[in-house]
Amino acid sequence: MACRCEATNEYRYNQGYMYFTAGVPEILKSLALTIKKLGYNAEYQKGVIVVSVKCGSDLLIALCGEHFNEKEKKEIKFTFLPEGSVFDFGIFANLDTLSNACGILGGRDLVDMMNNKSFKVYFQPIIDMNNESIYGYECLLRGIGKKGEIIPPGKLFGMAKGSDLLLRLDRVARECSLEAIAEKNIDKYCFINFLPSSIYTPEVCLRTTYNLAVKLNLNLEKIVFEVSETEKVEDTGHLKSILTFYQKSGFRTALDDIGSGYASLSLLAKLSPDFVKVDREIIKDIHTSKLKQSILQALSDISSKNNILLLAEGVEKKEELEYVKSFNIRFVQGFYYAKPSPEPAIHLN
């Protein structure tokens, strides 16, 4: 089998020796045990683990699995000495972290997925409480690994962030969602997530998204672009320009996770989205929390005065649903009705 290091320039490690160290003795001990479990001979020498490898990148790829958390990966440092090289303590002057290696190597797999469009779009129904019917869906991206396994969005975007691929993944996610909507012939409102930080100039960055929607002959008015991580938005003016571009192009817009902090609440006074999605942490057990109830009341008042449609996200319990209904909130989304599925639900159970 060919050495997998050929797939990445950053870590083109063939036969030689890997040297590992860590500032925390417990982590170093755990690392040595993990390396041995992976089938390698690891020698421990004065705070350094030395491993003879036929392909150093294969070992790095294996260590980037589920063995260590991100904090531990930042503690683990390594370097590589090719076979036949003369050992010199100077090699320890340029140690790399396992965290950085995992980001780069994970990015290689992500690039493969994006090149091959190895993704699947899941659909979670959004319920119209006026007639308790399906109003639309939120489109949720899932990756498909080399063995056919489903990779959740959190891991996908974590890989992208670690390897500077957020901009590309965000664009691919929008395109995959539009293509899935066309493929499933959906004629209901569809919410598609996007990261404002991935869009520099709306007229340029979003042109391909608009052109694809037109090419697929989609009803633009029923495509709702939803701001992810609203609470983390730092440049309100930039976000406003993005929402304005979408709305002028014929799409609708939504703010997600509203209510989780003052910053997101204040955005409603500056932006004009068509929809506002109440943060799921506000909805969770809202029937038992006076504070959450007061936040929902404020959101309801602001939205109604500005012709913004309110959507309660993350409804999982009957008591939560009943409380939300008492506010006359029209739209609801959550596990109480349905989990995300590769096939859009047609009827409610």
mmCIF file of C-alpha atoms in Angstrom:
data_model
loop_
_atom_site.group_PDB
_atom_site.id
_atom_site.type_symbol
_atom_site.label_atom_id
_atom_site.label_comp_id
_atom_site.label_asym_id
_atom_site.label_seq_id
_atom_site.Cartn_x
_atom_site.Cartn_y
_atom_site.Cartn_z
ATOM 1 C CA MET A 1 0.000 0.000 0.000
ATOM 2 C CA ALA A 2 1.346 3.457 -0.898
ATOM 3 C CA CYS A 3 2.297 5.795 1.899
ATOM 4 C CA ARG A 4 -0.610 8.177 2.503
ATOM 5 C CA CYS A 5 1.818 11.024 3.082
ATOM 6 C CA GLU A 6 1.887 11.494 -0.687
ATOM 7 C CA ALA A 7 -1.509 13.130 -0.328
ATOM 8 C CA THR A 8 -0.225 16.209 1.516
ATOM 9 C CA ASN A 9 2.785 18.442 0.944
ATOM 10 C CA GLU A 10 2.825 19.759 4.519
ATOM 11 C CA TYR A 11 3.463 16.339 6.055
ATOM 12 C CA ARG A 12 5.283 14.322 3.427
ATOM 13 C CA TYR A 13 6.875 11.994 5.978
ATOM 14 C CA ASN A 14 8.088 8.647 4.652
ATOM 15 C CA GLN A 15 10.421 6.229 6.447
ATOM 16 C CA GLY A 16 12.312 7.487 9.456
ATOM 17 C CA TYR A 17 11.788 8.414 13.079
ATOM 18 C CA MET A 18 9.042 10.407 14.767
ATOM 19 C CA TYR A 19 9.953 12.223 17.994
ATOM 20 C CA PHE A 20 7.121 13.190 20.364
ATOM 21 C CA THR A 21 7.115 15.196 23.569
ATOM 22 C CA ALA A 22 4.553 16.887 25.829
ATOM 23 C CA GLY A 23 4.737 19.275 28.756
ATOM 24 C CA VAL A 24 2.268 17.202 30.774
ATOM 25 C CA PRO A 25 3.694 13.796 31.841
ATOM 26 C CA GLU A 26 0.243 12.165 31.949
ATOM 27 C CA ILE A 27 -0.415 13.132 28.329
ATOM 28 C CA LEU A 28 2.979 11.810 27.241
ATOM 29 C CA LYS A 29 2.311 8.513 29.014
ATOM 30 C CA SER A 30 -1.108 8.241 27.376
ATOM 31 C CA LEU A 31 0.494 9.013 24.009
ATOM 32 C CA ALA A 32 3.035 6.214 24.414
ATOM 33 C CA LEU A 33 0.270 3.706 25.222
ATOM 34 C CA THR A 34 -1.807 4.891 22.272
ATOM 35 C CA ILE A 35 1.111 4.570 19.849
ATOM 36 C CA LYS A 36 1.736 1.006 21.033
ATOM 37 C CA LYS A 37 -1.963 0.141 20.667
ATOM 38 C CA LEU A 38 -1.746 1.387 17.086
ATOM 39 C CA GLY A 39 0.923 -1.248 16.440
ATOM 40 C CA TYR A 40 4.089 0.835 16.600
ATOM 41 C CA ASN A 41 7.215 0.279 18.694
ATOM 42 C CA ALA A 42 7.616 3.316 20.934
ATOM 43 C CA GLU A 43 10.755 3.939 22.974
ATOM 44 C CA TYR A 44 10.653 6.376 25.878
ATOM 45 C CA GLN A 45 13.909 8.352 26.273
ATOM 46 C CA LYS A 46 14.200 11.220 28.788
ATOM 47 C CA GLY A 47 10.809 12.815 28.146
ATOM 48 C CA VAL A 48 10.798 11.990 24.441
ATOM 49 C CA ILE A 49 8.954 9.175 22.647
ATOM 50 C CA VAL A 50 10.865 7.816 19.632
ATOM 51 C CA VAL A 51 8.932 5.835 17.030
ATOM 52 C CA SER A 52 10.393 4.061 14.000
ATOM 53 C CA VAL A 53 7.995 4.508 11.072
ATOM 54 C CA LYS A 54 7.719 3.403 7.469
ATOM 55 C CA CYS A 55 5.370 6.320 6.783
ATOM 56 C CA GLY A 56 5.286 9.057 9.395
ATOM 57 C CA SER A 57 2.106 10.595 8.035
ATOM 58 C CA ASP A 58 0.219 7.344 8.591
ATOM 59 C CA LEU A 59 1.021 7.577 12.307
ATOM 60 C CA LEU A 60 -0.066 11.224 12.446
ATOM 61 C CA ILE A 61 -3.322 10.399 10.687
ATOM 62 C CA ALA A 62 -3.982 7.610 13.196
ATOM 63 C CA LEU A 63 -3.263 9.909 16.155
ATOM 64 C CA CYS A 64 -5.687 12.500 14.771
ATOM 65 C CA GLY A 65 -8.588 10.148 15.456
ATOM 66 C CA GLU A 66 -10.616 10.134 18.657
ATOM 67 C CA HIS A 67 -7.666 9.412 20.985
ATOM 68 C CA PHE A 68 -7.051 12.947 22.282
ATOM 69 C CA ASN A 69 -9.089 16.096 22.838
ATOM 70 C CA GLU A 70 -8.085 19.429 21.319
ATOM 71 C CA LYS A 71 -6.301 20.636 24.466
ATOM 72 C CA GLU A 72 -4.206 17.462 24.558
ATOM 73 C CA LYS A 73 -3.410 17.751 20.847
ATOM 74 C CA LYS A 74 -2.005 21.223 21.467
ATOM 75 C CA GLU A 75 0.205 19.844 24.236
ATOM 76 C CA ILE A 76 1.623 17.043 22.078
ATOM 77 C CA LYS A 77 4.561 18.207 19.949
ATOM 78 C CA PHE A 78 6.558 16.280 17.375
ATOM 79 C CA THR A 79 9.232 16.363 14.725
ATOM 80 C CA PHE A 80 10.457 13.954 12.060
ATOM 81 C CA LEU A 81 13.913 12.684 11.067
ATOM 82 C CA PRO A 82 14.178 10.899 7.687
ATOM 83 C CA GLU A 83 15.845 7.489 7.474
ATOM 84 C CA GLY A 84 19.606 7.799 7.051
ATOM 85 C CA SER A 85 19.832 11.310 8.538
ATOM 86 C CA VAL A 86 22.294 12.078 11.324
ATOM 87 C CA PHE A 87 20.560 12.842 14.615
ATOM 88 C CA ASP A 88 21.036 16.352 15.931
ATOM 89 C CA PHE A 89 19.321 17.934 18.939
ATOM 90 C CA GLY A 90 18.624 20.901 16.686
ATOM 91 C CA ILE A 91 15.595 19.060 15.299
ATOM 92 C CA PHE A 92 13.774 19.932 18.528
ATOM 93 C CA ALA A 93 14.015 23.640 17.732
ATOM 94 C CA ASN A 94 11.121 23.398 15.276
ATOM 95 C CA LEU A 95 8.514 21.223 16.946
ATOM 96 C CA ASP A 96 5.021 21.152 15.485
ATOM 97 C CA THR A 97 1.818 20.431 17.434
ATOM 98 C CA LEU A 98 -0.438 17.451 16.833
ATOM 99 C CA SER A 99 -3.345 19.920 16.770
ATOM 100 C CA ASN A 100 -1.859 21.750 13.786
ATOM 101 C CA ALA A 101 -1.079 18.504 11.984
ATOM 102 C CA CYS A 102 -4.623 17.255 12.493
ATOM 103 C CA GLY A 103 -5.971 20.474 11.008
ATOM 104 C CA ILE A 104 -3.835 20.153 7.884
ATOM 105 C CA LEU A 105 -4.382 16.411 7.453
ATOM 106 C CA GLY A 106 -8.091 16.731 8.149
ATOM 107 C CA GLY A 107 -8.213 19.466 5.546
ATOM 108 C CA ARG A 108 -6.840 17.052 2.964
ATOM 109 C CA ASP A 109 -9.777 14.701 3.532
ATOM 110 C CA LEU A 110 -12.184 17.638 3.500
ATOM 111 C CA VAL A 111 -10.779 18.856 0.184
ATOM 112 C CA ASP A 112 -11.392 15.384 -1.240
ATOM 113 C CA MET A 113 -14.985 15.530 0.010
ATOM 114 C CA MET A 114 -15.533 18.963 -1.492
ATOM 115 C CA ASN A 115 -13.956 18.015 -4.821
ATOM 116 C CA ASN A 116 -16.197 14.939 -5.026
ATOM 117 C CA LYS A 117 -19.193 16.641 -3.365
ATOM 118 C CA SER A 118 -19.318 13.790 -0.869
ATOM 119 C CA PHE A 119 -22.132 15.348 1.129
ATOM 120 C CA LYS A 120 -25.730 14.639 1.955
ATOM 121 C CA VAL A 121 -28.352 17.195 2.913
ATOM 122 C CA TYR A 122 -30.740 16.391 5.751
ATOM 123 C CA PHE A 123 -34.069 18.175 6.165
ATOM 124 C CA GLN A 124 -35.753 19.114 9.444
ATOM 125 C CA PRO A 125 -39.388 20.253 9.141
ATOM 126 C CA ILE A 126 -40.518 23.703 10.239
ATOM 127 C CA ILE A 127 -44.107 23.661 11.460
ATOM 128 C CA ASP A 128 -46.728 26.349 10.841
ATOM 129 C CA MET A 129 -48.778 26.404 14.048
ATOM 130 C CA ASN A 130 -51.676 28.187 12.332
ATOM 131 C CA ASN A 131 -52.726 24.903 10.739
ATOM 132 C CA GLU A 132 -50.087 22.526 12.219
ATOM 133 C CA SER A 133 -48.663 21.690 8.819
ATOM 134 C CA ILE A 134 -45.156 21.630 7.332
ATOM 135 C CA TYR A 135 -44.222 25.166 6.299
ATOM 136 C CA GLY A 136 -40.710 24.324 5.176
ATOM 137 C CA TYR A 137 -37.385 22.751 6.144
ATOM 138 C CA GLU A 138 -33.978 23.626 7.474
ATOM 139 C CA CYS A 139 -31.274 22.162 5.232
ATOM 140 C CA LEU A 140 -28.460 20.592 7.256
ATOM 141 C CA LEU A 141 -25.206 19.425 5.682
ATOM 142 C CA ARG A 142 -23.619 16.062 6.508
ATOM 143 C CA GLY A 143 -20.331 14.752 5.160
ATOM 144 C CA ILE A 144 -19.847 11.249 3.766
ATOM 145 C CA GLY A 145 -16.540 9.694 4.845
ATOM 146 C CA LYS A 146 -14.387 7.301 2.820
ATOM 147 C CA LYS A 147 -16.076 4.325 4.486
ATOM 148 C CA GLY A 148 -19.555 5.742 3.949
ATOM 149 C CA GLU A 149 -19.880 7.044 7.491
ATOM 150 C CA ILE A 150 -21.904 10.192 8.126
ATOM 151 C CA ILE A 151 -19.842 13.121 9.426
ATOM 152 C CA PRO A 152 -21.832 15.673 11.488
ATOM 153 C CA PRO A 153 -21.676 19.387 10.619
ATOM 154 C CA GLY A 154 -19.825 20.322 13.809
ATOM 155 C CA LYS A 155 -16.939 18.057 12.862
ATOM 156 C CA LEU A 156 -17.001 19.188 9.222
ATOM 157 C CA PHE A 157 -16.727 22.852 10.078
ATOM 158 C CA GLY A 158 -14.173 22.085 12.788
ATOM 159 C CA MET A 159 -12.012 20.435 10.116
ATOM 160 C CA ALA A 160 -12.542 23.427 7.846
ATOM 161 C CA LYS A 161 -11.614 25.934 10.552
ATOM 162 C CA GLY A 162 -8.466 24.012 11.439
ATOM 163 C CA SER A 163 -7.274 23.953 7.835
ATOM 164 C CA ASP A 164 -8.429 27.391 6.624
ATOM 165 C CA LEU A 165 -11.187 25.965 4.428
ATOM 166 C CA LEU A 166 -14.227 27.662 5.987
ATOM 167 C CA LEU A 167 -14.890 29.926 3.016
ATOM 168 C CA ARG A 168 -14.897 27.080 0.534
ATOM 169 C CA LEU A 169 -16.933 24.697 2.714
ATOM 170 C CA ASP A 170 -19.552 27.362 3.405
ATOM 171 C CA ARG A 171 -19.998 27.960 -0.337
ATOM 172 C CA VAL A 172 -20.145 24.226 -1.086
ATOM 173 C CA ALA A 173 -22.730 23.791 1.697
ATOM 174 C CA ARG A 174 -24.974 26.449 0.149
ATOM 175 C CA GLU A 175 -24.641 24.884 -3.294
ATOM 176 C CA CYS A 176 -25.335 21.347 -2.042
ATOM 177 C CA SER A 177 -28.474 22.557 -0.278
ATOM 178 C CA LEU A 178 -29.774 24.295 -3.405
ATOM 179 C CA GLU A 179 -29.091 21.185 -5.499
ATOM 180 C CA ALA A 180 -30.835 18.955 -2.937
ATOM 181 C CA ILE A 181 -33.894 21.230 -2.927
ATOM 182 C CA ALA A 182 -34.094 20.968 -6.718
ATOM 183 C CA GLU A 183 -33.472 17.207 -6.689
ATOM 184 C CA LYS A 184 -36.237 16.625 -4.129
ATOM 185 C CA ASN A 185 -38.509 19.039 -6.010
ATOM 186 C CA ILE A 186 -39.339 20.918 -2.793
ATOM 187 C CA ASP A 187 -41.737 23.811 -3.178
ATOM 188 C CA LYS A 188 -41.799 24.899 0.485
ATOM 189 C CA TYR A 189 -39.636 27.389 2.331
ATOM 190 C CA CYS A 190 -36.086 26.093 2.787
ATOM 191 C CA PHE A 191 -33.642 27.567 5.308
ATOM 192 C CA ILE A 192 -29.955 27.381 4.365
ATOM 193 C CA ASN A 193 -27.215 28.258 6.873
ATOM 194 C CA PHE A 194 -24.261 30.470 6.075
ATOM 195 C CA LEU A 195 -21.357 32.030 7.990
ATOM 196 C CA PRO A 196 -21.093 35.817 7.496
ATOM 197 C CA SER A 197 -17.335 35.592 8.113
ATOM 198 C CA SER A 198 -16.998 33.450 4.967
ATOM 199 C CA ILE A 199 -18.304 36.244 2.724
ATOM 200 C CA TYR A 200 -16.009 39.192 2.042
ATOM 201 C CA THR A 201 -17.821 41.045 -0.727
ATOM 202 C CA PRO A 202 -21.460 39.906 -1.162
ATOM 203 C CA GLU A 203 -21.693 40.946 -4.818
ATOM 204 C CA VAL A 204 -18.737 38.699 -5.637
ATOM 205 C CA CYS A 205 -18.880 35.866 -3.099
ATOM 206 C CA LEU A 206 -22.620 35.248 -3.414
ATOM 207 C CA ARG A 207 -22.929 35.592 -7.179
ATOM 208 C CA THR A 208 -22.319 31.872 -7.769
ATOM 209 C CA THR A 209 -25.013 31.032 -5.186
ATOM 210 C CA TYR A 210 -27.521 33.282 -6.937
ATOM 211 C CA ASN A 211 -26.611 31.985 -10.399
ATOM 212 C CA LEU A 212 -27.013 28.366 -9.276
ATOM 213 C CA ALA A 213 -30.444 29.025 -7.753
ATOM 214 C CA VAL A 214 -31.579 30.629 -11.026
ATOM 215 C CA LYS A 215 -30.066 27.798 -13.081
ATOM 216 C CA LEU A 216 -31.955 25.239 -10.962
ATOM 217 C CA ASN A 217 -35.169 27.208 -11.556
ATOM 218 C CA LEU A 218 -35.856 27.530 -7.822
ATOM 219 C CA ASN A 219 -38.440 29.880 -6.366
ATOM 220 C CA LEU A 220 -36.036 32.415 -4.842
ATOM 221 C CA GLU A 221 -38.656 33.807 -2.487
ATOM 222 C CA LYS A 222 -38.860 30.437 -0.755
ATOM 223 C CA ILE A 223 -35.097 30.216 -0.150
ATOM 224 C CA VAL A 224 -34.220 31.629 3.279
ATOM 225 C CA PHE A 225 -30.542 32.258 4.006
ATOM 226 C CA GLU A 226 -29.976 31.882 7.717
ATOM 227 C CA VAL A 227 -27.105 33.538 9.599
ATOM 228 C CA SER A 228 -25.219 30.973 11.672
ATOM 229 C CA GLU A 229 -23.600 31.989 14.962
ATOM 230 C CA THR A 230 -25.453 35.318 15.096
ATOM 231 C CA GLU A 231 -24.134 35.997 18.596
ATOM 232 C CA LYS A 232 -20.544 35.984 17.269
ATOM 233 C CA VAL A 233 -21.139 38.633 14.599
ATOM 234 C CA GLU A 234 -18.666 41.497 15.107
ATOM 235 C CA ASP A 235 -19.203 43.616 11.988
ATOM 236 C CA THR A 236 -22.885 44.531 11.887
ATOM 237 C CA GLY A 237 -22.424 46.709 8.807
ATOM 238 C CA HIS A 238 -20.910 43.819 6.878
ATOM 239 C CA LEU A 239 -23.756 41.511 7.897
ATOM 240 C CA LYS A 240 -26.287 44.149 6.872
ATOM 241 C CA SER A 241 -24.714 44.317 3.392
ATOM 242 C CA ILE A 242 -24.984 40.529 3.055
ATOM 243 C CA LEU A 243 -28.638 40.434 4.084
ATOM 244 C CA THR A 244 -29.392 43.352 1.767
ATOM 245 C CA PHE A 245 -27.780 41.517 -1.158
ATOM 246 C CA TYR A 246 -29.821 38.378 -0.478
ATOM 247 C CA GLN A 247 -33.080 40.314 -0.160
ATOM 248 C CA LYS A 248 -32.465 42.412 -3.284
ATOM 249 C CA SER A 249 -31.707 39.183 -5.160
ATOM 250 C CA GLY A 250 -35.161 37.860 -4.250
ATOM 251 C CA PHE A 251 -34.243 35.582 -1.338
ATOM 252 C CA ARG A 252 -35.415 35.835 2.251
ATOM 253 C CA THR A 253 -33.204 36.043 5.320
ATOM 254 C CA ALA A 254 -33.172 34.818 8.912
ATOM 255 C CA LEU A 255 -31.120 35.342 12.062
ATOM 256 C CA ASP A 256 -30.330 32.208 14.071
ATOM 257 C CA ASP A 257 -29.709 31.720 17.812
ATOM 258 C CA ILE A 258 -31.359 34.997 18.791
ATOM 259 C CA GLY A 259 -31.822 35.544 22.513
ATOM 260 C CA SER A 260 -28.605 33.916 23.715
ATOM 261 C CA GLY A 261 -27.074 37.298 24.561
ATOM 262 C CA TYR A 262 -27.491 41.054 24.463
ATOM 263 C CA ALA A 263 -25.501 41.373 21.237
ATOM 264 C CA SER A 264 -27.926 39.252 19.227
ATOM 265 C CA LEU A 265 -30.938 41.065 20.696
ATOM 266 C CA SER A 266 -29.472 44.434 19.732
ATOM 267 C CA LEU A 267 -29.029 43.232 16.131
ATOM 268 C CA LEU A 268 -32.801 43.289 15.640
ATOM 269 C CA ALA A 269 -32.722 47.055 15.954
ATOM 270 C CA LYS A 270 -30.116 47.341 13.202
ATOM 271 C CA LEU A 271 -31.080 44.595 10.755
ATOM 272 C CA SER A 272 -34.299 43.726 8.953
ATOM 273 C CA PRO A 273 -34.451 39.928 8.616
ATOM 274 C CA ASP A 274 -37.598 38.220 7.443
ATOM 275 C CA PHE A 275 -37.351 35.582 10.172
ATOM 276 C CA VAL A 276 -35.843 35.335 13.634
ATOM 277 C CA LYS A 277 -35.083 31.931 15.158
ATOM 278 C CA VAL A 278 -35.150 31.877 18.955
ATOM 279 C CA ASP A 279 -32.090 30.178 20.409
ATOM 280 C CA ARG A 280 -32.788 26.599 21.526
ATOM 281 C CA GLU A 281 -31.292 27.337 24.957
ATOM 282 C CA ILE A 282 -34.076 29.862 25.490
ATOM 283 C CA ILE A 283 -36.746 27.338 24.488
ATOM 284 C CA LYS A 284 -35.332 24.504 26.624
ATOM 285 C CA ASP A 285 -37.579 24.149 29.699
ATOM 286 C CA ILE A 286 -38.984 27.626 29.076
ATOM 287 C CA HIS A 287 -42.158 26.637 30.933
ATOM 288 C CA THR A 288 -40.127 26.538 34.170
ATOM 289 C CA SER A 289 -37.988 29.695 33.761
ATOM 290 C CA LYS A 290 -39.268 33.231 34.356
ATOM 291 C CA LEU A 291 -36.068 34.674 32.854
ATOM 292 C CA LYS A 292 -36.435 32.739 29.591
ATOM 293 C CA GLN A 293 -40.097 33.688 29.447
ATOM 294 C CA SER A 294 -39.231 37.376 29.736
ATOM 295 C CA ILE A 295 -36.671 37.064 26.922
ATOM 296 C CA LEU A 296 -39.242 35.381 24.684
ATOM 297 C CA GLN A 297 -41.734 38.124 25.526
ATOM 298 C CA ALA A 298 -39.207 40.790 24.492
ATOM 299 C CA LEU A 299 -38.437 38.973 21.243
ATOM 300 C CA SER A 300 -42.113 38.555 20.499
ATOM 301 C CA ASP A 301 -42.762 42.268 21.045
ATOM 302 C CA ILE A 302 -39.797 43.401 18.922
ATOM 303 C CA SER A 303 -40.647 41.010 16.100
ATOM 304 C CA SER A 304 -44.326 41.895 15.913
ATOM 305 C CA LYS A 305 -43.543 45.632 15.841
ATOM 306 C CA ASN A 306 -41.085 45.157 12.963
ATOM 307 C CA ASN A 307 -43.044 42.623 10.864
ATOM 308 C CA ILE A 308 -40.496 39.874 11.579
ATOM 309 C CA LEU A 309 -41.694 36.268 11.734
ATOM 310 C CA LEU A 310 -40.624 34.448 14.887
ATOM 311 C CA LEU A 311 -39.592 30.792 14.921
ATOM 312 C CA ALA A 312 -39.025 28.762 18.101
ATOM 313 C CA GLU A 313 -36.130 26.359 17.547
ATOM 314 C CA GLY A 314 -35.273 23.251 19.553
ATOM 315 C CA VAL A 315 -38.740 22.358 20.847
ATOM 316 C CA GLU A 316 -38.487 18.854 22.311
ATOM 317 C CA LYS A 317 -41.177 18.643 25.000
ATOM 318 C CA LYS A 318 -44.930 19.043 24.958
ATOM 319 C CA GLU A 319 -44.699 21.578 27.803
ATOM 320 C CA GLU A 320 -42.277 23.699 25.753
ATOM 321 C CA LEU A 321 -44.597 23.552 22.760
ATOM 322 C CA GLU A 322 -47.639 24.564 24.795
ATOM 323 C CA TYR A 323 -45.826 27.540 26.271
ATOM 324 C CA VAL A 324 -44.600 28.686 22.863
ATOM 325 C CA LYS A 325 -48.127 28.360 21.477
ATOM 326 C CA SER A 326 -49.434 30.598 24.289
ATOM 327 C CA PHE A 327 -47.326 33.433 22.790
ATOM 328 C CA ASN A 328 -48.953 32.916 19.386
ATOM 329 C CA ILE A 329 -45.552 32.169 17.858
ATOM 330 C CA ARG A 330 -46.376 30.915 14.406
ATOM 331 C CA PHE A 331 -43.403 28.682 13.572
ATOM 332 C CA VAL A 332 -41.821 25.821 15.504
ATOM 333 C CA GLN A 333 -38.907 23.487 14.827
ATOM 334 C CA GLY A 334 -37.528 20.657 16.922
ATOM 335 C CA PHE A 335 -37.316 16.976 17.817
ATOM 336 C CA TYR A 336 -40.837 17.078 19.258
ATOM 337 C CA TYR A 337 -42.066 16.909 15.679
ATOM 338 C CA ALA A 338 -39.174 15.376 13.754
ATOM 339 C CA LYS A 339 -35.422 14.866 13.626
ATOM 340 C CA PRO A 340 -33.436 15.799 10.501
ATOM 341 C CA SER A 341 -33.792 13.187 7.763
ATOM 342 C CA PRO A 342 -32.316 12.603 4.274
ATOM 343 C CA GLU A 343 -35.868 12.556 2.924
ATOM 344 C CA PRO A 344 -38.004 15.623 3.661
ATOM 345 C CA ALA A 345 -41.079 14.673 5.670
ATOM 346 C CA ILE A 346 -44.303 15.185 3.781
ATOM 347 C CA HIS A 347 -46.748 14.750 6.658
ATOM 348 C CA LEU A 348 -46.494 15.111 10.417
ATOM 349 C CA ASN A 349 -46.723 11.928 12.463
#
